[in-house]
């Protein structure tokens, strides 16, 4: 889904409302008020709240696919590509903490199978790309072969998700990039083939 500039303004305002007030407060009325628009004007850009949420997910998918494409083009080791992906996620959420709250909010996805499916699709894009790098690293002898790729993926992404959630819950009470980098270094030591 290609979003126009005005749709992006609406998406960002919706992200702010969800992150700061909760999903239930995201109404067309509240959104229109936050943007100083009429409700009718909003409906010209998104036909429904449902379509708006799918727009938020499409925006996140676009951001994810962009970083994954950049990694494909980099001439670095598979391990460096995984590290770049992880650290990029931390930087993204430091730059846009509201997006981090929304993307890691189960409230948004748990009650709608379409939203859940869209989010799962994004996760699978991440999974497939990271596992491809893990396999490359194993073939090159950089990464351990005695740990399943899916387990490494879950360790990497699950620990990242937990760290971002803790950061959100502490009201950004620690340096996310610093802590994320330390966590990555620990994971890297665990998954690298011993020399």
N, CA, C and O atoms as a DFTB+ gen file, in Angstrom:
780 C
 N C O
     1  1       0.856      -1.177       0.000
     2  2       0.000       0.000       0.000
     3  2       0.899       1.236       0.000
     4  3       1.650       1.471       0.947
     5  1       0.815       2.001      -1.046
     6  2       1.575       3.244      -1.170
     7  2       0.767       4.358      -0.509
     8  3      -0.388       4.585      -0.869
     9  1       1.369       5.050       0.452
    10  2       0.656       6.090       1.188
    11  2       1.039       7.467       0.667
    12  3       2.207       7.732       0.381
    13  1       0.048       8.338       0.549
    14  2       0.315       9.722       0.162
    15  2       0.873      10.477       1.376
    16  3       0.867       9.965       2.496
    17  1       1.344      11.678       1.139
    18  2       1.865      12.486       2.254
    19  2       0.764      12.741       3.291
    20  3       1.018      12.664       4.493
    21  1      -0.440      13.040       2.836
    22  2      -1.536      13.309       3.767
    23  2      -1.902      12.048       4.546
    24  3      -2.185      12.116       5.742
    25  1      -1.897      10.895       3.869
    26  2      -2.160       9.640       4.565
    27  2      -1.083       9.372       5.611
    28  3      -1.384       8.868       6.693
    29  1       0.175       9.706       5.298
    30  2       1.252       9.523       6.277
    31  2       1.042      10.424       7.488
    32  3       1.308      10.011       8.617
    33  1       0.567      11.655       7.269
    34  2       0.249      12.544       8.401
    35  2      -0.810      11.901       9.288
    36  3      -0.720      11.941      10.515
    37  1      -1.807      11.313       8.652
    38  2      -2.893      10.664       9.398
    39  2      -2.368       9.435      10.129
    40  3      -2.696       9.222      11.296
    41  1      -1.563       8.631       9.458
    42  2      -0.969       7.436      10.076
    43  2      -0.143       7.824      11.296
    44  3      -0.258       7.199      12.350
    45  1       0.688       8.854      11.157
    46  2       1.523       9.280      12.292
    47  2       0.675       9.808      13.447
    48  3       0.997       9.569      14.611
    49  1      -0.395      10.516      13.139
    50  2      -1.285      10.996      14.202
    51  2      -1.980       9.808      14.886
    52  3      -2.148       9.807      16.106
    53  1      -2.375       8.815      14.115
    54  2      -3.011       7.626      14.689
    55  2      -2.031       6.871      15.582
    56  3      -2.401       6.406      16.660
    57  1      -0.786       6.750      15.138
    58  2       0.248       6.087      15.946
    59  2       0.410       6.812      17.278
    60  3       0.513       6.181      18.330
    61  1       0.432       8.136      17.224
    62  2       0.566       8.937      18.456
    63  2      -0.590       8.674      19.418
    64  3      -0.379       8.491      20.617
    65  1      -1.794       8.655      18.894
    66  2      -2.962       8.428      19.755
    67  2      -2.899       7.039      20.381
    68  3      -3.092       6.895      21.588
    69  1      -2.634       6.029      19.581
    70  2      -2.579       4.659      20.115
    71  2      -1.490       4.545      21.174
    72  3      -1.715       3.974      22.241
    73  1      -0.316       5.085      20.883
    74  2       0.822       4.966      21.806
    75  2       0.576       5.706      23.115
    76  3       0.974       5.229      24.177
    77  1      -0.062       6.840      23.051
    78  2      -0.194       7.681      24.239
    79  2      -1.513       7.509      24.993
    80  3      -1.594       7.782      26.191
    81  1      -2.554       7.050      24.274
    82  2      -3.864       6.957      24.925
    83  2      -4.492       5.571      24.827
    84  3      -5.443       5.262      25.544
    85  1      -3.960       4.744      23.939
    86  2      -4.511       3.401      23.779
    87  2      -5.360       3.277      22.525
    88  3      -5.856       4.264      21.982
    89  1      -5.510       2.051      22.087
    90  2      -6.222       1.754      20.845
    91  2      -7.678       2.212      20.893
    92  3      -8.212       2.672      19.883
    93  1      -8.320       2.094      22.038
    94  2      -9.735       2.471      22.152
    95  2      -9.965       3.963      21.907
    96  3     -11.046       4.376      21.487
    97  1      -8.943       4.755      22.172
    98  2      -9.070       6.204      21.969
    99  2      -8.857       6.606      20.506
   100  3      -9.061       7.763      20.137
   101  1      -8.447       5.649      19.687
   102  2      -8.292       5.949      18.265
   103  2      -9.669       5.856      17.605
   104  3     -10.097       4.797      17.146
   105  1     -10.327       6.982      17.579
   106  2     -11.605       7.089      16.884
   107  2     -11.419       8.108      15.764
   108  3     -10.517       8.944      15.809
   109  1     -12.267       8.024      14.786
   110  2     -12.191       8.990      13.684
   111  2     -12.392      10.403      14.237
   112  3     -11.740      11.345      13.788
   113  1     -13.287      10.547      15.203
   114  2     -13.537      11.855      15.815
   115  2     -12.272      12.390      16.492
   116  3     -11.887      13.536      16.262
   117  1     -11.619      11.560      17.333
   118  2     -10.397      12.000      18.024
   119  2      -9.262      12.274      17.036
   120  3      -8.498      13.225      17.200
   121  1      -9.164      11.435      16.021
   122  2      -8.111      11.608      15.023
   123  2      -8.321      12.901      14.236
   124  3      -7.377      13.657      14.011
   125  1      -9.555      13.147      13.823
   126  2      -9.863      14.381      13.084
   127  2      -9.536      15.605      13.940
   128  3      -8.967      16.582      13.453
   129  1      -9.899      15.537      15.208
   130  2      -9.630      16.666      16.120
   131  2      -8.124      16.905      16.249
   132  3      -7.678      18.052      16.230
   133  1      -7.339      15.835      16.379
   134  2      -5.881      16.001      16.549
   135  2      -5.219      16.592      15.310
   136  3      -4.153      17.200      15.398
   137  1      -5.849      16.412      14.166
   138  2      -5.293      16.936      12.906
   139  2      -5.979      18.216      12.442
   140  3      -5.636      18.773      11.400
   141  1      -6.955      18.678      13.233
   142  2      -7.741      19.863      12.866
   143  2      -8.400      19.670      11.495
   144  3      -8.386      20.556      10.640
   145  1      -8.980      18.472      11.320
   146  2      -9.711      18.151      10.096
   147  2     -11.142      17.779      10.460
   148  3     -11.466      17.540      11.624
   149  1     -11.970      17.739       9.460
   150  2     -13.316      17.200       9.678
   151  2     -13.245      15.680       9.534
   152  3     -12.324      15.137       8.924
   153  1     -14.226      15.022      10.103
   154  2     -14.284      13.568       9.957
   155  2     -14.451      13.192       8.486
   156  3     -13.874      12.208       8.024
   157  1     -15.235      13.970       7.759
   158  2     -15.442      13.706       6.330
   159  2     -14.108      13.782       5.565
   160  3     -13.866      12.999       4.646
   161  1     -13.255      14.727       5.954
   162  2     -11.948      14.851       5.285
   163  2     -11.093      13.616       5.534
   164  3     -10.375      13.165       4.642
   165  1     -11.168      13.071       6.742
   166  2     -10.410      11.851       7.040
   167  2     -10.882      10.682       6.196
   168  3     -10.080       9.891       5.700
   169  1     -12.192      10.584       6.039
   170  2     -12.748       9.468       5.269
   171  2     -12.361       9.530       3.787
   172  3     -12.470       8.527       3.082
   173  1     -11.919      10.673       3.318
   174  2     -11.437      10.748       1.938
   175  2     -10.080      10.049       1.802
   176  3      -9.694       9.639       0.707
   177  1      -9.365       9.919       2.919
   178  2      -8.028       9.306       2.882
   179  2      -8.036       7.847       3.344
   180  3      -7.268       7.029       2.837
   181  1      -8.891       7.528       4.290
   182  2      -9.057       6.157       4.774
   183  2     -10.543       5.911       4.957
   184  3     -11.219       6.677       5.645
   185  1     -11.051       4.867       4.359
   186  2     -12.483       4.592       4.394
   187  2     -12.987       4.180       5.772
   188  3     -14.174       4.304       6.072
   189  1     -12.067       3.686       6.611
   190  2     -12.480       3.204       7.928
   191  2     -11.268       3.148       8.857
   192  3     -10.118       3.264       8.435
   193  1     -11.576       2.968      10.126
   194  2     -10.513       2.764      11.117
   195  2      -9.719       1.498      10.773
   196  3      -8.500       1.451      10.934
   197  1     -10.419       0.502      10.309
   198  2      -9.794      -0.760       9.906
   199  2      -8.750      -0.518       8.814
   200  3      -7.632      -1.028       8.891
   201  1      -9.120       0.253       7.809
   202  2      -8.184       0.554       6.720
   203  2      -6.999       1.382       7.240
   204  3      -5.872       1.222       6.771
   205  1      -7.258       2.253       8.194
   206  2      -6.191       3.059       8.789
   207  2      -5.168       2.175       9.502
   208  3      -3.963       2.376       9.352
   209  1      -5.643       1.197      10.276
   210  2      -4.722       0.289      10.970
   211  2      -3.891      -0.485       9.945
   212  3      -2.691      -0.690      10.132
   213  1      -4.534      -0.905       8.874
   214  2      -3.776      -1.603       7.823
   215  2      -2.751      -0.653       7.199
   216  3      -1.688      -1.094       6.764
   217  1      -3.059       0.638       7.152
   218  2      -2.097       1.633       6.674
   219  2      -0.898       1.743       7.603
   220  3       0.233       1.893       7.141
   221  1      -1.138       1.671       8.918
   222  2      -0.038       1.683       9.893
   223  2       0.849       0.467       9.680
   224  3       2.075       0.580       9.679
   225  1       0.238      -0.685       9.501
   226  2       1.012      -1.906       9.270
   227  2       1.784      -1.834       7.952
   228  3       2.926      -2.285       7.872
   229  1       1.163      -1.270       6.931
   230  2       1.849      -1.119       5.639
   231  2       3.048      -0.183       5.781
   232  3       4.097      -0.419       5.182
   233  1       2.894       0.861       6.562
   234  2       4.000       1.793       6.811
   235  2       5.161       1.072       7.496
   236  3       6.315       1.234       7.100
   237  1       4.854       0.280       8.521
   238  2       5.899      -0.462       9.220
   239  2       6.559      -1.478       8.289
   240  3       7.776      -1.659       8.325
   241  1       5.767      -2.128       7.470
   242  2       6.330      -3.093       6.510
   243  2       7.259      -2.399       5.519
   244  3       8.313      -2.935       5.174
   245  1       6.875      -1.214       5.062
   246  2       7.728      -0.452       4.143
   247  2       9.063      -0.119       4.792
   248  3      10.113      -0.261       4.165
   249  1       9.027       0.326       6.055
   250  2      10.265       0.631       6.772
   251  2      11.133      -0.619       6.897
   252  3      12.347      -0.558       6.700
   253  1      10.515      -1.747       7.222
   254  2      11.243      -2.999       7.392
   255  2      11.857      -3.460       6.077
   256  3      13.026      -3.844       6.025
   257  1      11.063      -3.418       5.025
   258  2      11.562      -3.884       3.728
   259  2      12.691      -2.994       3.215
   260  3      13.610      -3.468       2.547
   261  1      12.616      -1.717       3.528
   262  2      13.672      -0.795       3.093
   263  2      15.003      -1.167       3.754
   264  3      16.032      -1.222       3.081
   265  1      14.988      -1.422       5.060
   266  2      16.240      -1.770       5.732
   267  2      16.736      -3.132       5.264
   268  3      17.942      -3.338       5.128
   269  1      15.822      -4.059       5.019
   270  2      16.244      -5.372       4.539
   271  2      16.864      -5.278       3.145
   272  3      17.843      -5.965       2.851
   273  1      16.297      -4.435       2.293
   274  2      16.884      -4.245       0.964
   275  2      18.271      -3.616       1.072
   276  3      19.195      -4.027       0.370
   277  1      18.421      -2.631       1.940
   278  2      19.736      -2.015       2.142
   279  2      20.755      -3.053       2.594
   280  3      21.906      -3.023       2.160
   281  1      20.339      -3.969       3.461
   282  2      21.253      -5.012       3.937
   283  2      21.661      -5.953       2.811
   284  3      22.815      -6.376       2.747
   285  1      20.738      -6.282       1.931
   286  2      21.067      -7.151       0.798
   287  2      22.163      -6.527      -0.050
   288  3      23.004      -7.229      -0.610
   289  1      22.146      -5.203      -0.139
   290  2      23.109      -4.495      -0.988
   291  2      24.465      -4.283      -0.317
   292  3      25.439      -3.948      -0.993
   293  1      24.543      -4.474       1.006
   294  2      25.804      -4.261       1.725
   295  2      26.764      -5.425       1.486
   296  3      26.352      -6.583       1.413
   297  1      28.020      -5.104       1.367
   298  2      29.050      -6.126       1.168
   299  2      29.737      -6.398       2.507
   300  3      30.902      -6.057       2.709
   301  1      28.978      -7.025       3.418
   302  2      29.498      -7.370       4.736
   303  2      29.099      -8.815       5.040
   304  3      28.310      -9.415       4.310
   305  1      29.637      -9.354       6.100
   306  2      29.345     -10.742       6.468
   307  2      27.875     -10.891       6.867
   308  3      27.228      -9.913       7.241
   309  1      27.350     -12.117       6.787
   310  2      25.963     -12.349       7.221
   311  2      25.729     -11.935       8.675
   312  3      24.660     -11.425       9.010
   313  1      26.713     -12.151       9.527
   314  2      26.576     -11.770      10.930
   315  2      26.450     -10.253      11.061
   316  3      25.662      -9.763      11.869
   317  1      27.219      -9.517      10.277
   318  2      27.124      -8.049      10.293
   319  2      25.767      -7.575       9.792
   320  3      25.242      -6.566      10.263
   321  1      25.203      -8.303       8.835
   322  2      23.879      -7.933       8.326
   323  2      22.815      -8.104       9.412
   324  3      21.935      -7.256       9.562
   325  1      22.895      -9.185      10.157
   326  2      21.937      -9.402      11.244
   327  2      22.104      -8.312      12.300
   328  3      21.123      -7.748      12.785
   329  1      23.343      -8.027      12.645
   330  2      23.614      -6.974      13.625
   331  2      23.052      -5.632      13.137
   332  3      22.432      -4.898      13.906
   333  1      23.271      -5.324      11.877
   334  2      22.765      -4.059      11.326
   335  2      21.249      -3.990      11.410
   336  3      20.688      -2.942      11.731
   337  1      20.584      -5.106      11.122
   338  2      19.121      -5.137      11.203
   339  2      18.666      -4.854      12.633
   340  3      17.784      -4.026      12.860
   341  1      19.275      -5.548      13.592
   342  2      18.885      -5.393      14.997
   343  2      19.122      -3.960      15.468
   344  3      18.235      -3.342      16.055
   345  1      20.294      -3.446      15.217
   346  2      20.603      -2.094      15.685
   347  2      19.755      -1.043      14.970
   348  3      19.435      -0.006      15.549
   349  1      19.390      -1.309      13.707
   350  2      18.504      -0.393      12.996
   351  2      17.134      -0.325      13.675
   352  3      16.537       0.748      13.762
   353  1      16.638      -1.458      14.152
   354  2      15.342      -1.465      14.846
   355  2      15.414      -0.603      16.104
   356  3      14.495       0.166      16.385
   357  1      16.507      -0.732      16.862
   358  2      16.643       0.100      18.065
   359  2      16.675       1.584      17.694
   360  3      16.008       2.399      18.331
   361  1      17.447       1.931      16.669
   362  2      17.522       3.338      16.253
   363  2      16.156       3.840      15.786
   364  3      15.756       4.958      16.112
   365  1      15.444       3.012      15.023
   366  2      14.122       3.402      14.532
   367  2      13.199       3.764      15.686
   368  3      12.500       4.776      15.634
   369  1      13.195       2.931      16.734
   370  2      12.266       3.169      17.830
   371  2      12.732       4.292      18.746
   372  3      11.901       4.935      19.387
   373  1      14.017       4.545      18.828
   374  2      14.492       5.721      19.567
   375  2      14.042       6.984      18.832
   376  3      13.633       7.960      19.460
   377  1      14.119       6.961      17.510
   378  2      13.690       8.116      16.718
   379  2      12.178       8.279      16.727
   380  3      11.671       9.395      16.618
   381  1      11.460       7.178      16.856
   382  2      10.000       7.227      16.847
   383  2       9.464       6.280      17.919
   384  3       8.968       5.199      17.601
   385  1       9.562       6.685      19.196
   386  2       9.151       5.795      20.285
   387  2       7.680       5.396      20.217
   388  3       7.326       4.294      20.637
   389  1       6.822       6.265      19.701
   390  2       5.406       5.916      19.592
   391  2       5.221       4.712      18.663
   392  3       4.386       3.846      18.923
   393  1       5.993       4.664      17.595
   394  2       5.904       3.531      16.670
   395  2       6.285       2.235      17.377
   396  3       5.651       1.202      17.162
   397  1       7.304       2.281      18.209
   398  2       7.712       1.104      18.965
   399  2       6.608       0.615      19.887
   400  3       6.377      -0.588      20.006
   401  1       5.932       1.542      20.535
   402  2       4.829       1.148      21.424
   403  2       3.711       0.483      20.646
   404  3       3.138      -0.511      21.091
   405  1       3.408       1.032      19.492
   406  2       2.300       0.494      18.704
   407  2       2.661      -0.854      18.091
   408  3       1.857      -1.785      18.139
   409  1       3.845      -0.972      17.520
   410  2       4.209      -2.215      16.833
   411  2       4.384      -3.377      17.804
   412  3       4.241      -4.534      17.408
   413  1       4.686      -3.094      19.053
   414  2       4.842      -4.162      20.035
   415  2       3.641      -4.260      20.971
   416  3       3.714      -4.880      22.032
   417  1       2.542      -3.641      20.566
   418  2       1.319      -3.695      21.357
   419  2       0.454      -4.843      20.862
   420  3       0.010      -4.847      19.714
   421  1       0.222      -5.799      21.718
   422  2      -0.638      -6.907      21.323
   423  2      -2.096      -6.478      21.270
   424  3      -2.909      -7.113      20.599
   425  1      -2.429      -5.405      21.975
   426  2      -3.803      -4.898      21.988
   427  2      -4.296      -4.640      20.565
   428  3      -5.457      -4.900      20.247
   429  1      -3.425      -4.136      19.728
   430  2      -3.784      -3.760      18.372
   431  2      -4.104      -4.968      17.502
   432  3      -4.956      -4.883      16.618
   433  1      -3.435      -6.084      17.741
   434  2      -3.514      -7.213      16.817
   435  2      -4.331      -8.394      17.318
   436  3      -4.763      -9.221      16.515
   437  1      -4.554      -8.493      18.611
   438  2      -5.099      -9.732      19.165
   439  2      -6.554     -10.006      18.793
   440  3      -6.960     -11.167      18.753
   441  1      -7.339      -8.986      18.522
   442  2      -8.763      -9.197      18.300
   443  2      -9.188      -9.166      16.838
   444  3     -10.376      -9.297      16.543
   445  1      -8.256      -8.997      15.929
   446  2      -8.628      -8.935      14.527
   447  2      -7.728      -9.863      13.726
   448  3      -6.521      -9.633      13.640
   449  1      -8.300     -10.906      13.139
   450  2      -7.467     -11.864      12.412
   451  2      -6.738     -11.259      11.218
   452  3      -5.662     -11.733      10.856
   453  1      -7.296     -10.229      10.605
   454  2      -6.617      -9.600       9.466
   455  2      -5.380      -8.858       9.949
   456  3      -4.316      -8.960       9.339
   457  1      -5.513      -8.105      11.053
   458  2      -4.348      -7.400      11.594
   459  2      -3.287      -8.396      12.041
   460  3      -2.097      -8.201      11.797
   461  1      -3.727      -9.464      12.696
   462  2      -2.785     -10.503      13.150
   463  2      -2.065     -11.111      11.959
   464  3      -0.855     -11.331      12.000
   465  1      -2.807     -11.379      10.913
   466  2      -2.218     -11.965       9.708
   467  2      -1.213     -11.008       9.066
   468  3      -0.138     -11.423       8.633
   469  1      -1.573      -9.724       9.010
   470  2      -0.649      -8.728       8.440
   471  2       0.639      -8.648       9.255
   472  3       1.736      -8.604       8.698
   473  1       0.495      -8.630      10.580
   474  2       1.677      -8.547      11.443
   475  2       2.519      -9.810      11.322
   476  3       3.747      -9.735      11.282
   477  1       1.881     -10.952      11.264
   478  2       2.598     -12.207      11.105
   479  2       3.354     -12.235       9.773
   480  3       4.468     -12.753       9.697
   481  1       2.757     -11.687       8.751
   482  2       3.419     -11.605       7.450
   483  2       4.699     -10.771       7.537
   484  3       5.725     -11.142       6.967
   485  1       4.636      -9.651       8.245
   486  2       5.832      -8.814       8.438
   487  2       6.889      -9.589       9.209
   488  3       8.069      -9.558       8.858
   489  1       6.462     -10.289      10.265
   490  2       7.405     -11.100      11.045
   491  2       8.068     -12.171      10.181
   492  3       9.256     -12.453      10.335
   493  1       7.301     -12.758       9.282
   494  2       7.852     -13.806       8.410
   495  2       8.855     -13.241       7.416
   496  3       9.826     -13.911       7.066
   497  1       8.629     -12.020       6.962
   498  2       9.618     -11.370       6.098
   499  2      10.933     -11.233       6.861
   500  3      11.997     -11.562       6.337
   501  1      10.857     -10.747       8.103
   502  2      12.053     -10.621       8.948
   503  2      12.695     -11.987       9.167
   504  3      13.902     -12.156       8.996
   505  1      11.868     -12.957       9.548
   506  2      12.371     -14.299       9.831
   507  2      13.101     -14.882       8.625
   508  3      14.218     -15.382       8.754
   509  1      12.481     -14.820       7.473
   510  2      13.078     -15.429       6.284
   511  2      14.418     -14.790       5.935
   512  3      15.370     -15.477       5.564
   513  1      14.476     -13.480       6.057
   514  2      15.729     -12.781       5.719
   515  2      16.826     -13.113       6.732
   516  3      17.958     -13.412       6.352
   517  1      16.492     -13.060       8.003
   518  2      17.490     -13.344       9.045
   519  2      17.946     -14.797       8.949
   520  3      19.138     -15.078       9.079
   521  1      17.031     -15.707       8.726
   522  2      17.423     -17.117       8.616
   523  2      18.316     -17.337       7.401
   524  3      19.226     -18.165       7.443
   525  1      18.067     -16.613       6.336
   526  2      18.951     -16.721       5.165
   527  2      20.374     -16.317       5.545
   528  3      21.335     -16.974       5.144
   529  1      20.508     -15.246       6.313
   530  2      21.846     -14.823       6.752
   531  2      22.457     -15.826       7.724
   532  3      23.664     -16.069       7.701
   533  1      21.620     -16.402       8.571
   534  2      22.127     -17.416       9.506
   535  2      22.672     -18.623       8.739
   536  3      23.742     -19.137       9.065
   537  1      21.950     -19.064       7.741
   538  2      22.412     -20.198       6.932
   539  2      23.717     -19.862       6.214
   540  3      24.631     -20.685       6.166
   541  1      23.805     -18.667       5.663
   542  2      25.041     -18.235       5.002
   543  2      26.198     -18.243       5.996
   544  3      27.299     -18.693       5.676
   545  1      25.943     -17.744       7.197
   546  2      26.975     -17.711       8.227
   547  2      27.426     -19.105       8.624
   548  3      28.606     -19.321       8.902
   549  1      26.511     -20.042       8.653
   550  2      26.872     -21.422       8.980
   551  2      27.710     -22.046       7.862
   552  3      28.692     -22.737       8.133
   553  1      27.329     -21.807       6.621
   554  2      28.093     -22.328       5.484
   555  2      29.512     -21.766       5.493
   556  3      30.468     -22.470       5.168
   557  1      29.642     -20.499       5.866
   558  2      30.967     -19.856       5.914
   559  2      31.759     -20.238       7.169
   560  3      32.930     -19.882       7.294
   561  1      31.132     -20.953       8.086
   562  2      31.812     -21.354       9.318
   563  2      31.897     -20.251      10.359
   564  3      32.676     -20.342      11.307
   565  1      31.091     -19.207      10.181
   566  2      31.089     -18.080      11.122
   567  2      30.170     -18.369      12.304
   568  3      30.458     -17.982      13.436
   569  1      29.058     -19.055      12.028
   570  2      28.030     -19.288      13.041
   571  2      27.923     -20.768      13.393
   572  3      28.190     -21.650      12.576
   573  1      27.526     -21.002      14.624
   574  2      27.366     -22.371      15.119
   575  2      26.290     -23.109      14.331
   576  3      25.268     -22.538      13.949
   577  1      26.547     -24.380      14.102
   578  2      25.599     -25.216      13.374
   579  2      24.764     -26.074      14.314
   580  3      23.820     -26.735      13.882
   581  1      25.108     -26.068      15.594
   582  2      24.410     -26.937      16.544
   583  2      23.187     -26.269      17.173
   584  3      22.551     -26.854      18.050
   585  1      22.851     -25.058      16.739
   586  2      21.649     -24.369      17.209
   587  2      20.752     -24.156      15.994
   588  3      21.197     -23.657      14.960
   589  1      19.489     -24.540      16.129
   590  2      18.560     -24.376      15.009
   591  2      18.433     -22.902      14.633
   592  3      18.427     -22.029      15.501
   593  1      18.333     -22.635      13.337
   594  2      18.209     -21.258      12.854
   595  2      16.990     -20.551      13.427
   596  3      17.061     -19.377      13.791
   597  1      15.889     -21.253      13.505
   598  2      14.665     -20.626      14.025
   599  2      14.846     -20.255      15.495
   600  3      14.289     -19.257      15.953
   601  1      15.614     -21.044      16.232
   602  2      15.873     -20.716      17.640
   603  2      16.737     -19.471      17.754
   604  3      16.499     -18.620      18.611
   605  1      17.735     -19.365      16.895
   606  2      18.577     -18.155      16.907
   607  2      17.734     -16.940      16.542
   608  3      17.838     -15.891      17.178
   609  1      16.908     -17.082      15.525
   610  2      16.028     -15.972      15.138
   611  2      15.162     -15.536      16.316
   612  3      15.029     -14.343      16.584
   613  1      14.577     -16.501      17.016
   614  2      13.709     -16.167      18.152
   615  2      14.487     -15.536      19.297
   616  3      13.980     -14.647      19.981
   617  1      15.702     -15.986      19.505
   618  2      16.540     -15.366      20.539
   619  2      16.830     -13.915      20.171
   620  3      16.716     -13.020      21.009
   621  1      17.205     -13.690      18.919
   622  2      17.554     -12.338      18.468
   623  2      16.340     -11.416      18.535
   624  3      16.398     -10.352      19.152
   625  1      15.252     -11.820      17.905
   626  2      14.088     -10.941      17.813
   627  2      13.319     -10.896      19.134
   628  3      12.827      -9.839      19.530
   629  1      13.215     -12.030      19.811
   630  2      12.512     -12.054      21.093
   631  2      13.193     -11.193      22.139
   632  3      12.529     -10.478      22.889
   633  1      14.514     -11.259      22.192
   634  2      15.227     -10.435      23.179
   635  2      15.150      -8.959      22.807
   636  3      15.098      -8.095      23.682
   637  1      15.142      -8.670      21.499
   638  2      14.995      -7.288      21.051
   639  2      13.610      -6.776      21.453
   640  3      13.477      -5.666      21.970
   641  1      12.602      -7.577      21.217
   642  2      11.231      -7.191      21.562
   643  2      11.093      -6.940      23.069
   644  3      10.487      -5.952      23.483
   645  1      11.657      -7.838      23.882
   646  2      11.595      -7.674      25.333
   647  2      12.300      -6.395      25.767
   648  3      11.785      -5.654      26.605
   649  1      13.466      -6.135      25.205
   650  2      14.224      -4.934      25.570
   651  2      13.453      -3.675      25.207
   652  3      13.412      -2.728      25.992
   653  1      12.846      -3.654      24.036
   654  2      12.065      -2.483      23.620
   655  2      10.830      -2.330      24.502
   656  3      10.467      -1.211      24.865
   657  1      10.190      -3.427      24.846
   658  2       9.023      -3.366      25.737
   659  2       9.418      -2.820      27.108
   660  3       8.714      -1.978      27.664
   661  1      10.537      -3.293      27.657
   662  2      11.006      -2.773      28.951
   663  2      11.307      -1.284      28.845
   664  3      10.983      -0.515      29.750
   665  1      11.919      -0.883      27.755
   666  2      12.241       0.531      27.528
   667  2      10.953       1.356      27.494
   668  3      10.880       2.430      28.091
   669  1       9.943       0.845      26.791
   670  2       8.650       1.540      26.743
   671  2       8.015       1.623      28.123
   672  3       7.529       2.682      28.522
   673  1       8.016       0.509      28.856
   674  2       7.354       0.463      30.162
   675  2       8.053       1.308      31.222
   676  3       7.426       1.747      32.186
   677  1       9.352       1.534      31.041
   678  2      10.075       2.401      31.985
   679  2      10.064       3.859      31.533
   680  3      10.800       4.695      32.056
   681  1       9.201       4.144      30.538
   682  2       9.122       5.497      29.996
   683  2      10.485       5.960      29.496
   684  3      10.933       7.072      29.775
   685  1      11.137       5.052      28.734
   686  2      12.440       5.315      28.103
   687  2      13.516       5.561      29.157
   688  3      14.339       6.469      29.036
   689  1      13.485       4.724      30.194
   690  2      14.343       4.905      31.361
   691  2      15.783       4.469      31.195
   692  3      16.557       4.555      32.149
   693  1      16.165       4.011      30.032
   694  2      17.565       3.663      29.792
   695  2      17.889       3.916      28.330
   696  3      16.996       4.117      27.506
   697  1      19.159       3.903      28.025
   698  2      19.620       4.138      26.661
   699  2      19.383       2.859      25.856
   700  3      20.117       1.882      26.001
   701  1      18.365       2.875      25.017
   702  2      17.980       1.683      24.269
   703  2      19.080       1.202      23.336
   704  3      19.321       0.000      23.227
   705  1      19.736       2.113      22.677
   706  2      20.781       1.702      21.730
   707  2      21.962       1.095      22.476
   708  3      22.527       0.093      22.039
   709  1      22.332       1.693      23.588
   710  2      23.446       1.154      24.378
   711  2      23.114      -0.234      24.914
   712  3      23.914      -1.161      24.784
   713  1      21.942      -0.377      25.512
   714  2      21.542      -1.687      26.049
   715  2      21.342      -2.710      24.938
   716  3      21.705      -3.877      25.084
   717  1      20.763      -2.265      23.830
   718  2      20.571      -3.161      22.697
   719  2      21.880      -3.643      22.112
   720  3      21.991      -4.796      21.695
   721  1      22.876      -2.765      22.077
   722  2      24.190      -3.139      21.570
   723  2      24.853      -4.153      22.501
   724  3      25.459      -5.120      22.040
   725  1      24.737      -3.931      23.800
   726  2      25.303      -4.898      24.757
   727  2      24.629      -6.254      24.618
   728  3      25.290      -7.293      24.640
   729  1      23.303      -6.237      24.474
   730  2      22.569      -7.484      24.299
   731  2      23.000      -8.176      23.011
   732  3      23.225      -9.386      23.000
   733  1      23.116      -7.412      21.928
   734  2      23.564      -8.014      20.664
   735  2      24.937      -8.657      20.836
   736  3      25.161      -9.771      20.360
   737  1      25.856      -7.971      21.508
   738  2      27.201      -8.528      21.699
   739  2      27.147      -9.861      22.441
   740  3      27.898     -10.783      22.122
   741  1      26.265      -9.963      23.425
   742  2      26.097     -11.224      24.154
   743  2      25.560     -12.310      23.228
   744  3      26.064     -13.433      23.216
   745  1      24.540     -11.969      22.457
   746  2      23.961     -12.945      21.517
   747  2      25.000     -13.367      20.489
   748  3      25.117     -14.550      20.168
   749  1      25.740     -12.417      19.983
   750  2      26.767     -12.726      18.983
   751  2      27.790     -13.718      19.544
   752  3      28.204     -14.657      18.864
   753  1      28.183     -13.491      20.784
   754  2      29.136     -14.437      21.418
   755  2      28.530     -15.828      21.550
   756  3      29.248     -16.825      21.470
   757  1      27.230     -15.905      21.748
   758  2      26.566     -17.194      21.889
   759  2      26.454     -17.948      20.562
   760  3      26.550     -19.175      20.532
   761  1      26.252     -17.216      19.473
   762  2      25.951     -17.882      18.201
   763  2      27.155     -18.026      17.272
   764  3      27.100     -18.767      16.290
   765  1      28.236     -17.323      17.580
   766  2      29.433     -17.438      16.734
   767  2      30.113     -18.774      16.933
   768  3      30.127     -19.327      18.033
   769  1      30.667     -19.275      15.872
   770  2      31.450     -20.504      15.962
   771  2      32.722     -20.196      16.741
   772  3      33.435     -19.248      16.412
   773  1      33.017     -20.996      17.783
   774  2      34.245     -20.728      18.558
   775  2      35.476     -20.867      17.659
   776  3      35.543     -21.734      16.787
   777  1      36.415     -20.009      17.894
   778  2      37.656     -20.026      17.085
   779  2      38.661     -20.987      17.687
   780  3      39.761     -21.142      17.156
